[in-house]
Amino acid sequence: MKAPLSWLNDFVDIDLSIPGLARLITMAGMEVEAIQIIGLPMPAPGSVDAHVSGLEWDREKIVVASILEVMPHPNADRLVLCKLFDGQQEHIVLTGAPNLFEYKGKGPLAKPLMVAYAKEGARIYDGHQDGQVLTTLKRAKIRGVESYSMVCSEKELGISDEHEGILLLGEDAPPAGTPLADYLGDAVLDVKLLPSYARCASMLGLAREIAAMTGKSLTTPNVERYTSPAGDFAEIEITNPDLNPRFVLGLIKRIEIRPSPEWVQRRLKLAGMRPINNIVDATNYAMLELGEPLHAFDYDVLVKRAQGKKVKIITRTARPGEKLTTLDNIERTLDESTVLVCDTAGALSIAGVMGGLESEVSDKTVNVLLEGAAWNFINIRKTARAQQLPSEASYRFSRGVHPAMAERGVRRCLDLIQAWAGGTAAPGLVDNYPLPPASPTIELTASDVKRWLGIDLEIGQIKSMLERLEFHCLLTTDQCLQVTAPDHRLDIGEGVTGKADLVEEIARVYGYENIPETRLSDLLPPQLGNPELDKEERIRDLLVYQGLTEIVSYRWTTPERESRRLLPTAPPDDKPYLRIANPLAYEKGFLRHSVLASVLDTAERNARVRERIALFEIGPQFLASEDSHGLPDELQRLAIVLSGPRTLPGWQPADLAPMDFYDLKGVLTALLDGLRLPEVRVEPGEHPSFHPGKCAKILSGEKQIGVFGELHPEVRARYDWPASFRTPVLAADLDLAALLSLIPAIRTTNPVPTLPPVLEDLAVVVDESVPAERVETLIRQTGGRIVADASLFDVYRGEKVGAGKKSLAYSITYQAIDKTLSDKDVAGFRARILRRLEQELGAKLRA
Amino acid sequence: MLEQLKEIERTALAALEAVQDEAALETWRVAYLGRSSPLMQVFSKLGALAKEERPVVGQAANEVKKALEAAFGSRSEMLRQAALARALSEERLDVTLPGRPIARGRLHPDTQILRELYRVFAEMGFQVYRSREVESDEYNFQLLNFPVGHPARDMQDTYFIEAEGRGDNPIVLRTHTSPGQIRAMREMAALNPQNPPPVRIILPGMVYRYEQVDARHETQFDQLEGLAVGPGITFSDLKGTLTDMARRLFGPQARTRFRASFFPFTEPSAEFDIECFQCGGKGCDVCGSGWLEIGGSGMVHPVVLQNGGYDPARYTGFAFGFGVQRIAMLKYGIPDIRYFWENDLRFLEQF
Ligand SMILES: [Zn+2]
């Protein structure tokens, strides 16, 4: 909402600087987003948060002046020469302003025209350039006439975009020579109102807050006229009071349509509204002033439509498909939730949102019927959205306007019309008020304030703070306040909610900055921590230790994009996606099914800037679910992607061989080892993302924790890698929740042996089909606690072992905790191990 | 004989003076201390000497041997030192050449800032509570005192998930982590419904707003909320807690500012700002007028307490929330919020 300072000053005496006022309003809960300066001194940089624009008028060089005579230009038809008095001397000033042409050659004017005059050296906006371009007035010869000063348009002064003619000052203009800033100087605050501040969506509402915060008194417009008796010029039927709690009509006859006074038009423009005529302007002015949107009907149109009967206003919801042409000349199709203001002949306007074309005030209007009403704010919000009709009226009604304002608005507007358009108001109003809002009484004590805010206030202080905001307070004998909200606000609840609402008002008046800062001293809850998170962070650390970089991706994708992670010939991922109903773009329209797909996408993008990729992500993937009240499953996954050289190239020889399956397996082994996972094993796997011979699954018991391997060449080819990026892509996809569930909370640590171990190499020949892991497992199982370590150090295939065979060589550490092992002890274990390997795997000791 | 020994010693020591390397030293050792050296010959001839002469010559020969051995030892050490000095002077590296590159892993800056926040709040007794990202309208809005159709919903532009027949309770991407407030309070209250235990948690996680993306606005971002509920929690505690946080994050001189505001789930509500650490509050390009807008806060609305299972007549609470990326951008000087989820390694490798 745009609030001109001069208008606020009608209701409260503001003696703050502009930055001071902006800060006060902001601290009270209404953010001042922008300030437009009109002629007044510009705030110092850094003194306000708001965006500041506008032009400061030099008090010496931009002044009020009077044009005494308008003379033709000797060489140019489209220019005139003005004889002008600036309070000190006369000047001849050149202008092309068309609104002076009617005075051309009329000799000395009986009534001088009061204008804004800029002298040589004044800084103003260039009227002939688009936007606001500053210029300084310099001496120049235009068509043979010397020019050094000018009469200004609104655009040149930064008041508006108006540049058709020069600004002609109103009847109330001060004498020539007065600094223009003293007459027209102003500042327009653009205030952002949060939903609970609907009461401030008017000059009076904002002024009331300023008065309360500064302790000044508030002057309210007199709206006590036209009270009785009840008018008989119309009747009102409200079909649904929930949607329309009140409807008020006033009538004014024999008005004369004409432009509003200059100052009214100026105020409306500063507040962001376009002046139309004195009637429409009066409704807008009253709305901006009080916050109650009003609507003016051409009464004679309604009388005609009533076909001789009394005008009857009916409010009801639209019939399905009902149509109405609104005053923007658009025929609108309405739905059943739209509330209409109708008469017996049909719809007149969309309630609270926009008037209809047929009954609007026109140049021919003589009698005006004025509507002030209260509407259900949720319904108005819905209608304004459905019809895409944000308006000043719907802005206010969709936030909630107290029904008491309907009557006040009509009365105030009748006064304004009478002042600006003449006419006679019919005696009394027609008022149908079926549903006054609840006005709860809230009991508030000093200890309530203490309980919420932590400050000690006397009940008397509390009372006076609330009274500054026009709350009605009654102090009972037991130091309890009985508080009711004033009839311009709907945001105060009842019971304990009402108490909290009042406490906020007290905090605002007291000043948030005056409330002390204390450290929590309340009961501390049991400190149980978050073990799941701790484990997850441990996984991150273990992967980062190994040189992997963590990523965090957007959760959205497309099925097409994600399908690239699978073989083109594989059965498609046919689980339904969670689809965003209102995505920013199709590409952001689906919640991902695969964290691995996100990591692959990231790898693909980074392959353009890096040849080595080592990435992981921990996060959810989303699957539609019938469980948990229709909410989807959010499956936490860990995905890893590796590709590129094993080490980073430098200036010395390095291992630049591409990472392969076993690099990834090494990472996973180190991870599982770091988590101390018990009994996890790896078996050959099959998966539509992976190379059939280079794919494995990780199992704990029968539960699969994850799958990993080298991407299938056909899958790899579905990504857009740069030509230079040729290395195999390794990937792992793990069930994070399963992984976390296996991590033991408590672990054990083996004693460090003090006795010397016996180290021995053992090579066995087995069939190619025997998985190496089986051999190692059997060695360890058979050796029991004596085999402290068994690590594979060579795999050999070739003539020496025969076709279809492989030799696996292990370095075995025999270690007893309680004795030094003899050669004989070791020989016994070795024999047992070999026997077991032979029996179970057909292994032979390699000669 | 004694004369001969003296001669042997003199000749040997003189020869040793000329020895300049290990090979010559070995040759010298063989020549003067070896089995067939003149000195050893003396020892082997001792038996042939007269009985009285034997001890005298023997002792003298031993002394010569000791002297030669000592001279050998010191010469050997001298040569080793010389050789070492030579070697060291030859093995000079260009220490300015780069080290062998290590493929260092990185935590995402988001994780780094979250961990810092976890630490700060853990020390104040706040524990981490996480909950789902796809929520029902009921949890995301209604239970948090955003009635259906209420204009307060305009404050949080929402992504909806396509779903049939859910009426006024559509599925949404959570617009804040606040649905977790209800979930956490209900879990805690279930432990002892008559007398629910106090709550002190932070709620981190990804949230979503339907908003065009630019350098300062993301449509997906991390939020961190705090919630403290108990029999005696006040607004002044809220101010103190957030000021402590500001000091931990931005230094012991950091100051906070609280402005009145509106959020449906708090009453009273406040925006909180932190004094700009770039300019010390004087006003600069980063902050405008000296204050950095950080987040929202307030006393938990009685309706929300009630919905969480806590009697608002007996319990009060405070809640606050802010964008985690905003904090990271300020602390790490990150110029563009879009960097976070784009995951360009040229960005991530700076952490
Ligand atoms: Zn600053």
Coordinates of N, CA and C in Angstrom, one line a residue, chain A residues 301-374:
Chain A
V301 N -30.1 3.8 -13.4 CA -30.1 2.5 -14.1 C -30.8 1.4 -13.3
L302 N -30.6 1.5 -12.0 CA -31.2 0.5 -11.2 C -32.7 0.7 -11.1
V303 N -33.1 1.9 -11.1 CA -34.5 2.2 -11.0 C -35.2 1.7 -12.3
K304 N -34.6 1.9 -13.4 CA -35.1 1.5 -14.7 C -35.2 -0.1 -14.7
R305 N -34.1 -0.7 -14.2 CA -34.2 -2.2 -14.2 C -35.2 -2.7 -13.2
A306 N -35.6 -1.9 -12.2 CA -36.6 -2.4 -11.3 C -38.0 -2.3 -11.8
Q307 N -38.1 -1.7 -13.0 CA -39.4 -1.6 -13.7 C -40.6 -1.1 -12.8
G308 N -40.3 0.0 -12.1 CA -41.4 0.6 -11.4 C -41.4 0.2 -9.9
K309 N -40.8 -0.9 -9.6 CA -40.8 -1.3 -8.2 C -39.6 -0.7 -7.5
K310 N -39.6 -0.8 -6.2 CA -38.5 -0.3 -5.4 C -37.2 -1.0 -5.7
V311 N -36.2 -0.3 -5.8 CA -34.9 -0.9 -6.1 C -34.6 -1.9 -5.0
K312 N -34.2 -3.1 -5.4 CA -33.9 -4.2 -4.4 C -32.6 -4.8 -4.7
I313 N -31.7 -4.7 -3.8 CA -30.4 -5.3 -3.9 C -30.4 -6.7 -3.3
I314 N -29.9 -7.7 -4.1 CA -29.9 -9.1 -3.6 C -28.4 -9.5 -3.7
T315 N -27.9 -10.1 -2.6 CA -26.6 -10.7 -2.7 C -26.7 -12.2 -2.7
R316 N -26.1 -12.9 -3.6 CA -26.2 -14.3 -3.7 C -25.0 -14.9 -4.5
T317 N -24.8 -16.2 -4.4 CA -23.7 -16.8 -5.2 C -24.2 -16.9 -6.7
A318 N -23.2 -16.9 -7.6 CA -23.5 -17.0 -9.0 C -24.1 -18.4 -9.3
R319 N -24.9 -18.4 -10.3 CA -25.4 -19.7 -10.8 C -24.3 -20.3 -11.8
P320 N -24.3 -21.6 -11.9 CA -23.2 -22.2 -12.7 C -23.3 -21.6 -14.1
G321 N -22.1 -21.1 -14.6 CA -22.1 -20.6 -15.9 C -22.6 -19.2 -16.1
E322 N -23.1 -18.6 -15.0 CA -23.7 -17.2 -15.1 C -22.6 -16.2 -15.6
K323 N -23.0 -15.3 -16.4 CA -22.0 -14.3 -17.0 C -22.3 -12.9 -16.5
L324 N -21.2 -12.1 -16.5 CA -21.4 -10.7 -16.2 C -20.2 -10.0 -16.9
T325 N -20.6 -8.8 -17.5 CA -19.6 -8.0 -18.1 C -19.1 -7.0 -17.0
T326 N -17.9 -7.0 -16.6 CA -17.4 -6.1 -15.6 C -17.0 -4.8 -16.2
L327 N -16.7 -3.8 -15.4 CA -16.5 -2.5 -15.9 C -15.2 -2.4 -16.7
D328 N -14.3 -3.4 -16.7 CA -13.2 -3.4 -17.7 C -13.6 -4.0 -19.0
N329 N -15.0 -4.1 -19.2 CA -15.5 -4.5 -20.5 C -15.1 -6.0 -20.9
I330 N -15.0 -6.8 -19.8 CA -14.7 -8.2 -20.1 C -15.9 -9.0 -19.6
E331 N -16.4 -9.9 -20.5 CA -17.5 -10.8 -20.1 C -16.9 -11.9 -19.3
R332 N -17.3 -12.1 -18.1 CA -16.7 -13.1 -17.2 C -17.7 -14.2 -16.9
T333 N -17.2 -15.5 -17.0 CA -18.1 -16.6 -16.6 C -17.7 -16.9 -15.2
L334 N -18.8 -17.0 -14.4 CA -18.6 -17.1 -12.9 C -18.9 -18.5 -12.4
D335 N -18.4 -18.9 -11.3 CA -18.7 -20.2 -10.7 C -19.5 -20.0 -9.5
E336 N -19.9 -21.1 -8.9 CA -20.9 -21.1 -7.8 C -20.3 -20.5 -6.5
S337 N -19.0 -20.3 -6.4 CA -18.5 -19.8 -5.2 C -18.4 -18.2 -5.3
T338 N -18.6 -17.7 -6.5 CA -18.6 -16.2 -6.6 C -19.8 -15.6 -6.1
V339 N -19.6 -14.6 -5.2 CA -20.8 -13.9 -4.7 C -21.1 -12.6 -5.6
L340 N -22.3 -12.5 -5.9 CA -22.7 -11.4 -6.8 C -23.6 -10.4 -6.0
V341 N -23.5 -9.1 -6.4 CA -24.5 -8.1 -6.0 C -25.4 -8.0 -7.2
C342 N -26.7 -8.3 -6.9 CA -27.7 -8.3 -8.0 C -28.8 -7.4 -7.7
D343 N -29.7 -7.1 -8.7 CA -31.0 -6.6 -8.4 C -32.0 -7.6 -9.0
T344 N -33.2 -7.2 -9.0 CA -34.3 -8.1 -9.5 C -34.1 -8.5 -10.9
A345 N -33.3 -7.7 -11.7 CA -33.1 -8.0 -13.1 C -31.9 -8.8 -13.3
G346 N -31.0 -9.0 -12.3 CA -29.8 -9.8 -12.5 C -28.6 -9.3 -11.9
A347 N -27.5 -9.8 -12.3 CA -26.2 -9.5 -11.6 C -25.8 -8.0 -11.9
L348 N -25.3 -7.4 -10.9 CA -24.8 -6.0 -11.1 C -23.2 -5.9 -11.0
S349 N -22.7 -6.7 -10.0 CA -21.2 -6.6 -9.9 C -20.7 -7.9 -9.1
I350 N -19.4 -8.1 -9.3 CA -18.8 -9.2 -8.5 C -18.5 -8.6 -7.1
A351 N -19.1 -9.2 -6.1 CA -19.0 -8.6 -4.8 C -17.6 -8.5 -4.4
G352 N -17.2 -7.3 -3.9 CA -15.9 -7.0 -3.3 C -14.8 -7.0 -4.3
V353 N -15.0 -7.3 -5.6 CA -13.9 -7.5 -6.5 C -14.0 -6.5 -7.6
M354 N -15.1 -6.4 -8.3 CA -15.2 -5.5 -9.5 C -16.7 -5.2 -9.8
G355 N -17.0 -4.0 -10.2 CA -18.3 -3.6 -10.6 C -18.6 -4.1 -12.0
G356 N -20.0 -4.0 -12.3 CA -20.4 -4.4 -13.6 C -20.4 -3.1 -14.5
L357 N -20.4 -3.4 -15.8 CA -20.4 -2.3 -16.8 C -21.7 -1.5 -16.8
E358 N -22.8 -2.2 -16.8 CA -24.0 -1.6 -17.1 C -24.4 -0.5 -16.1
S359 N -24.2 -0.8 -14.8 CA -24.6 0.1 -13.7 C -23.6 1.0 -13.2
E360 N -22.4 1.1 -13.9 CA -21.4 2.0 -13.4 C -21.7 3.4 -13.6
V361 N -21.1 4.3 -12.9 CA -21.3 5.7 -13.0 C -20.7 6.2 -14.3
S362 N -21.5 7.0 -15.0 CA -21.0 7.5 -16.3 C -21.1 9.1 -16.2
D363 N -20.8 9.7 -17.3 CA -20.9 11.2 -17.4 C -22.3 11.7 -17.2
K364 N -23.3 10.7 -17.5 CA -24.7 11.2 -17.5 C -25.3 10.9 -16.1
T365 N -24.6 10.3 -15.2 CA -25.1 10.0 -13.9 C -25.6 11.2 -13.2
V366 N -26.7 11.1 -12.6 CA -27.2 12.3 -11.8 C -27.4 11.8 -10.3
N367 N -27.9 10.6 -10.2 CA -28.2 10.1 -8.8 C -27.3 8.9 -8.6
V368 N -26.6 8.9 -7.4 CA -25.6 7.8 -7.1 C -26.1 7.0 -5.9
L369 N -26.1 5.7 -6.1 CA -26.3 4.8 -5.0 C -25.0 4.2 -4.6
L370 N -24.7 4.4 -3.3 CA -23.4 4.0 -2.8 C -23.5 2.7 -2.0
E371 N -22.6 1.8 -2.3 CA -22.6 0.5 -1.6 C -21.4 0.4 -0.7
G372 N -21.6 0.1 0.6 CA -20.5 -0.3 1.5 C -20.9 -1.7 2.1
A373 N -20.1 -2.7 2.0 CA -20.5 -4.0 2.5 C -19.4 -4.7 3.2
A374 N -19.7 -5.8 3.8 CA -18.7 -6.7 4.4 C -18.8 -8.0 3.7

